[in-house]
Short mmCIF file of C-alpha atoms and ligand atoms in Angstrom, two decimals:
data_model
loop_
_atom_site.label_atom_id
_atom_site.label_comp_id
_atom_site.label_asym_id
_atom_site.label_seq_id
_atom_site.Cartn_x
_atom_site.Cartn_y
_atom_site.Cartn_z
CA MET A 1 -1.95 22.98 7.90
CA LYS A 2 -3.17 21.81 11.12
CA ALA A 3 -5.33 24.96 11.58
CA THR A 4 -3.59 26.31 15.35
CA LYS A 5 -6.12 25.87 18.74
CA LYS A 6 -6.82 29.13 19.36
CA LYS A 7 -6.35 30.04 22.92
CA THR A 8 -8.04 30.74 25.66
CA LYS A 9 -8.01 33.30 27.98
CA LYS A 10 -6.11 31.58 30.04
CA GLU A 11 -3.36 29.88 28.36
CA THR A 12 -2.22 34.22 26.86
CA GLU A 13 -2.43 35.28 30.12
CA THR A 14 0.23 32.36 31.09
CA LEU A 15 2.64 32.72 27.77
CA SER A 16 2.14 36.48 27.78
CA ASN A 17 3.75 36.69 31.72
CA LYS A 18 0.69 39.08 32.23
CA LYS A 19 -0.04 38.98 36.05
CA PRO A 20 -3.09 37.07 36.44
CA GLU A 21 -5.99 38.02 38.38
CA THR A 22 -5.75 34.40 40.12
CA LEU A 23 -3.22 31.97 40.31
CA ILE A 24 -5.54 28.96 41.40
CA ASP A 25 -9.41 28.40 41.31
CA LYS A 26 -11.87 27.73 43.64
CA LYS A 27 -11.48 23.88 42.27
CA GLY A 28 -7.86 25.06 43.27
CA ILE A 29 -6.49 23.87 39.72
CA ARG A 30 -3.59 25.74 38.78
CA ILE A 31 -3.14 28.36 35.56
CA ASP A 32 -1.78 25.07 33.71
CA GLY A 33 -4.38 23.20 34.76
CA ARG A 34 -2.34 20.62 37.33
CA LYS A 35 -3.74 20.20 41.30
CA LEU A 36 -2.21 21.54 43.80
CA ASP A 37 0.33 19.12 44.60
CA GLU A 38 0.93 18.10 40.73
CA LEU A 39 4.12 18.45 39.18
CA ARG A 40 4.80 19.28 34.67
CA PRO A 41 4.51 16.79 32.00
CA VAL A 42 8.31 15.49 31.93
CA LYS A 43 10.52 14.01 29.75
CA MET A 44 13.47 13.15 30.10
CA GLU A 45 17.02 11.14 27.89
CA VAL A 46 19.82 10.32 28.52
CA GLY A 47 23.01 10.37 25.29
CA VAL A 48 21.82 13.02 23.59
CA LEU A 49 25.35 14.43 22.52
CA PRO A 50 27.08 12.21 20.78
CA ASN A 51 30.62 14.20 21.19
CA ALA A 52 29.85 14.29 25.34
CA ASP A 53 31.47 11.84 27.32
CA GLY A 54 27.97 12.10 29.22
CA SER A 55 24.51 14.13 28.75
CA ALA A 56 21.18 14.82 29.01
CA TYR A 57 18.18 16.21 27.61
CA LEU A 58 14.57 17.37 29.56
CA GLU A 59 12.22 19.10 29.63
CA GLN A 60 9.97 19.72 32.43
CA GLY A 61 6.21 21.76 31.85
CA ARG A 62 7.94 24.20 28.88
CA ASN A 63 11.46 24.22 30.38
CA LYS A 64 13.78 22.29 27.80
CA VAL A 65 17.57 22.18 29.51
CA LEU A 66 20.17 20.05 27.98
CA VAL A 67 23.01 19.67 30.01
CA GLY A 68 27.00 17.92 27.99
CA VAL A 69 29.32 16.60 30.64
CA TYR A 70 32.94 15.70 30.35
CA GLY A 71 36.13 13.90 32.51
CA PRO A 72 37.52 13.68 34.23
CA LYS A 73 40.72 14.62 32.91
CA GLU A 74 43.37 16.83 34.05
CA ALA A 75 42.40 19.98 35.38
CA HIS A 76 43.05 22.77 33.55
CA PRO A 77 44.04 25.67 33.90
CA ARG A 78 46.36 23.28 35.82
CA HIS A 79 46.26 25.74 39.43
CA ILE A 80 42.19 23.95 40.20
CA ALA A 81 43.58 20.75 40.61
CA GLN A 82 42.88 19.39 43.57
CA GLN A 83 46.05 16.60 44.47
CA ASP A 84 42.95 14.60 46.70
CA ARG A 85 40.39 14.50 44.50
CA ALA A 86 38.29 15.90 41.33
CA VAL A 87 37.06 18.87 41.92
CA ILE A 88 33.59 19.92 38.99
CA GLN A 89 33.34 22.20 36.87
CA CYS A 90 30.22 23.65 36.25
CA ARG A 91 28.59 26.17 33.85
CA TYR A 92 24.83 27.18 34.12
CA HIS A 93 23.45 29.16 30.79
CA MET A 94 20.50 30.32 29.42
CA ALA A 95 20.01 31.05 25.70
CA PRO A 96 19.32 34.13 24.44
CA PHE A 97 15.71 32.87 23.35
CA SER A 98 14.87 30.72 26.53
CA VAL A 99 12.95 33.71 28.26
CA ASP A 100 10.01 36.38 26.28
CA GLU A 101 13.63 38.90 25.53
CA ARG A 102 16.52 38.69 24.09
CA LYS A 103 18.82 38.00 27.10
CA SER A 104 22.56 38.19 26.89
CA PRO A 105 24.42 35.69 25.27
CA ALA A 106 27.13 36.80 28.01
CA PRO A 107 26.84 35.03 31.56
CA SER A 108 24.75 36.68 34.09
CA ARG A 109 25.73 36.91 37.85
CA ARG A 110 22.14 34.79 38.30
CA ASP A 111 24.20 32.49 35.61
CA VAL A 112 27.34 32.63 37.89
CA GLU A 113 25.61 31.98 41.11
CA LEU A 114 23.54 29.25 39.43
CA SER A 115 26.37 27.77 38.19
CA LYS A 116 27.60 27.63 41.91
CA VAL A 117 24.60 26.32 43.35
CA ILE A 118 24.69 23.41 41.22
CA ARG A 119 28.27 22.52 41.12
CA GLU A 120 27.74 22.07 45.17
CA ALA A 121 24.04 20.24 45.09
CA LEU A 122 26.22 17.56 42.75
CA GLU A 123 29.28 17.76 44.20
CA PRO A 124 28.36 15.28 47.13
CA ALA A 125 26.92 12.89 45.25
CA VAL A 126 30.24 12.32 43.21
CA PHE A 127 33.25 9.72 44.49
CA LEU A 128 35.47 12.85 43.64
CA GLU A 129 37.58 11.01 45.57
CA TYR A 130 38.49 8.70 42.47
CA PHE A 131 40.04 11.26 40.55
CA PRO A 132 42.86 12.98 42.55
CA LYS A 133 43.85 15.96 40.08
CA THR A 134 41.32 15.95 37.44
CA SER A 135 38.43 18.17 36.69
CA ILE A 136 34.36 16.70 36.19
CA GLN A 137 32.72 19.83 33.91
CA VAL A 138 29.10 19.66 33.62
CA TYR A 139 28.18 22.35 30.87
CA ILE A 140 24.22 23.29 31.26
CA GLU A 141 21.82 25.28 28.88
CA ILE A 142 18.52 26.44 29.63
CA LEU A 143 16.77 26.13 25.61
CA GLN A 144 13.52 27.63 27.15
CA ALA A 145 12.72 29.15 30.39
CA ASP A 146 9.66 28.90 32.06
CA GLY A 147 10.26 28.25 36.31
CA GLY A 148 12.23 26.00 38.33
CA THR A 149 14.93 25.81 35.99
CA ARG A 150 17.65 25.27 38.78
CA CYS A 151 16.09 22.17 40.36
CA ALA A 152 15.51 21.05 35.76
CA GLY A 153 19.51 22.29 35.75
CA ILE A 154 20.24 19.71 38.67
CA THR A 155 18.14 16.66 37.51
CA THR A 156 19.23 17.35 34.40
CA ALA A 157 22.77 16.82 35.02
CA ALA A 158 23.17 14.49 37.45
CA LEU A 159 21.73 12.23 34.48
CA ALA A 160 24.23 13.53 32.51
CA LEU A 161 26.97 12.25 35.27
CA ALA A 162 25.54 8.79 35.09
CA ASP A 163 25.40 8.85 31.47
CA ALA A 164 28.63 9.42 31.44
CA GLY A 165 29.76 6.31 33.70
CA ILE A 166 31.05 9.05 36.64
CA PRO A 167 30.86 6.80 39.85
CA MET A 168 27.99 8.34 42.61
CA ARG A 169 26.77 7.72 45.45
CA ASP A 170 23.32 8.83 44.69
CA LEU A 171 21.19 9.93 42.05
CA VAL A 172 20.46 14.13 42.73
CA VAL A 173 16.76 15.02 41.26
CA ALA A 174 15.56 18.21 41.58
CA CYS A 175 12.03 20.62 43.01
CA ALA A 176 10.67 22.80 43.77
CA ALA A 177 7.97 23.52 46.40
CA GLY A 178 6.42 26.99 47.14
CA LYS A 179 3.61 29.62 48.16
CA ALA A 180 0.91 31.10 45.82
CA ASP A 181 -1.87 32.40 46.12
CA GLY A 182 -1.96 31.41 50.05
CA LYS A 183 -1.66 27.85 49.59
CA ILE A 184 1.63 25.48 49.24
CA VAL A 185 2.07 24.46 45.32
CA VAL A 186 5.07 22.26 43.28
CA ASP A 187 7.09 22.42 40.99
CA LEU A 188 6.25 26.12 40.06
CA MET A 189 6.22 27.48 36.24
CA ASP A 190 7.87 31.32 36.51
CA THR A 191 4.60 32.92 36.90
CA GLU A 192 3.44 30.98 39.95
CA ASP A 193 7.24 32.14 40.98
CA LYS A 194 7.19 35.48 39.91
CA VAL A 195 2.81 35.99 40.40
CA GLY A 196 3.14 34.08 44.26
CA ASP A 197 4.61 34.68 47.62
CA ALA A 198 7.07 32.02 48.26
CA ASP A 199 9.73 29.35 46.21
CA VAL A 200 11.88 26.72 47.93
CA PRO A 201 14.62 24.45 45.93
CA VAL A 202 15.24 21.44 47.11
CA ALA A 203 17.68 19.33 45.23
CA TYR A 204 17.39 15.79 47.43
CA MET A 205 19.87 12.76 46.48
CA PRO A 206 17.04 10.27 47.11
CA ASN A 207 18.85 6.54 48.48
CA LEU A 208 20.95 8.26 51.12
CA ASN A 209 17.78 10.46 51.51
CA ALA A 210 19.73 13.58 51.68
CA VAL A 211 19.86 17.44 51.16
CA THR A 212 22.38 19.11 48.86
CA LEU A 213 20.36 22.15 48.47
CA LEU A 214 17.85 24.42 49.81
CA GLN A 215 17.13 27.69 49.07
CA MET A 216 13.81 30.15 49.71
CA ASP A 217 13.27 33.01 48.39
CA GLY A 218 9.94 34.69 49.56
CA ASN A 219 8.55 33.50 52.89
CA LEU A 220 6.52 31.10 55.12
CA SER A 221 5.62 30.03 58.11
CA THR A 222 7.08 27.22 60.05
CA ASP A 223 4.25 25.07 58.73
CA GLU A 224 4.25 26.22 55.48
CA PHE A 225 7.65 25.33 55.20
CA ALA A 226 7.51 22.19 56.92
CA LYS A 227 5.13 21.69 54.33
CA ALA A 228 6.65 23.05 51.11
CA ILE A 229 9.99 20.53 51.34
CA ASN A 230 7.81 17.89 52.49
CA MET A 231 6.13 18.64 48.90
CA ALA A 232 9.10 19.18 47.16
CA ILE A 233 11.09 16.22 47.93
CA ASP A 234 7.60 13.97 46.64
CA GLY A 235 8.37 15.62 43.38
CA CYS A 236 11.99 14.80 44.24
CA LYS A 237 11.08 10.69 44.13
CA GLN A 238 8.64 11.40 40.82
CA LEU A 239 11.67 12.20 39.33
CA TYR A 240 13.80 9.94 40.92
CA ALA A 241 11.37 7.39 39.05
CA GLN A 242 12.14 9.01 35.56
CA GLN A 243 15.42 9.88 35.45
CA LYS A 244 15.81 5.27 36.57
CA GLU A 245 13.39 4.58 33.21
CA ALA A 246 15.29 7.56 31.40
CA LEU A 247 19.20 4.74 32.01
CA LYS A 248 17.25 1.90 32.03
CA SER A 249 15.84 3.05 28.71
CA LYS A 250 19.23 3.32 27.62
CA TYR A 251 21.54 1.42 29.62
CA VAL A 252 19.25 -1.59 30.57
CA VAL A 253 18.32 -2.15 26.44
CA GLU A 254 21.74 -2.35 24.48
CA GLU A 255 22.28 -5.34 28.15
CA VAL A 256 20.10 -7.04 26.92
CA GLU A 257 20.79 -7.09 23.21
CA GLU A 258 24.26 -7.79 23.83
CA GLU A 259 22.66 -11.10 25.49
P1 LIG B 1 14.77 28.71 37.94
O1 LIG B 1 14.44 28.77 37.60
O2 LIG B 1 15.55 28.25 39.33
O3 LIG B 1 13.14 29.27 39.14
P2 LIG B 1 13.86 32.43 38.83
O4 LIG B 1 13.91 32.07 39.87
O5 LIG B 1 16.13 33.09 39.03
O6 LIG B 1 15.16 30.56 38.59
O7 LIG B 1 13.74 32.20 38.11
C1 LIG B 1 13.00 31.70 37.76
C2 LIG B 1 12.07 31.98 36.55
O8 LIG B 1 12.88 33.19 36.11
C3 LIG B 1 13.19 31.49 35.30
O9 LIG B 1 12.92 29.95 35.12
C4 LIG B 1 12.61 32.12 33.89
O10 LIG B 1 11.56 31.51 33.26
C5 LIG B 1 13.01 33.44 34.75
N1 LIG B 1 14.29 34.75 34.31
C6 LIG B 1 14.81 34.20 34.73
N2 LIG B 1 15.85 35.02 33.65
C7 LIG B 1 15.39 35.82 33.48
C8 LIG B 1 15.32 36.44 32.36
N3 LIG B 1 16.74 37.25 32.05
N4 LIG B 1 14.54 37.63 31.39
C9 LIG B 1 13.22 36.59 31.59
N5 LIG B 1 12.76 35.98 32.34
C10 LIG B 1 14.04 34.95 32.74
#
């Protein structure tokens, strides 16, 4: 058996969510070894669930997110149907084992709120008017959480919608920036989010250059806010390149094989 690598003091503090003395060291390096403008390592894959119409899986640092999409299909219950467009039904759910302390499997108020804001972040991208009286169902399961899960959920859900073949104006990709130890940083992990001063999640349609979600938790000056948004959008652009790769690695390869 492989010997387990002994964790450094810094890693232990990060994993146990104990408040670290500093979030950024003198060299400008964050507690997980990243630079201020560096994203966490990301892995994306589409078409991971054969039983769903579309699906995607994402790992971003220690976050693990799985999304399954169904539809468009006749809306149920009937009263939710809209005569002129499809509705998106979105459920963001944190698994009981996704956080340190077992979370109740029942939807929390936070799950309900995030389901709404994620739905609103996705709606502008989908040609809902093509499918009147139908619903598109988006199920987001957070398997493991380490900060920024609403953004990771949006990035993954957009991939799953594309994988389901649902016509979209653009992909949606999301990334947060915020303030930790007085510095503006991108893609905050849980400890930075909790101990830091501010968090600004941004969802973005990269080809239309349009923001579909903008929230802020904490306090920032006007200049810091502008810097955080620009940094978050830069992060979105990097994640978008990986979204395209994930889609290409399923669809482009298959097309070539068929020829
Ligand atoms: P986001 O995940 O989008 O940053 P929040 O700011 O609400 O959303 O949450 C930050 C982080 O707090 C989550 O990603 C997760 O790691 C952690 N968290 C959320 N809910 C719980 C919970 N019930 N127990 C422990 N940690 C939680």
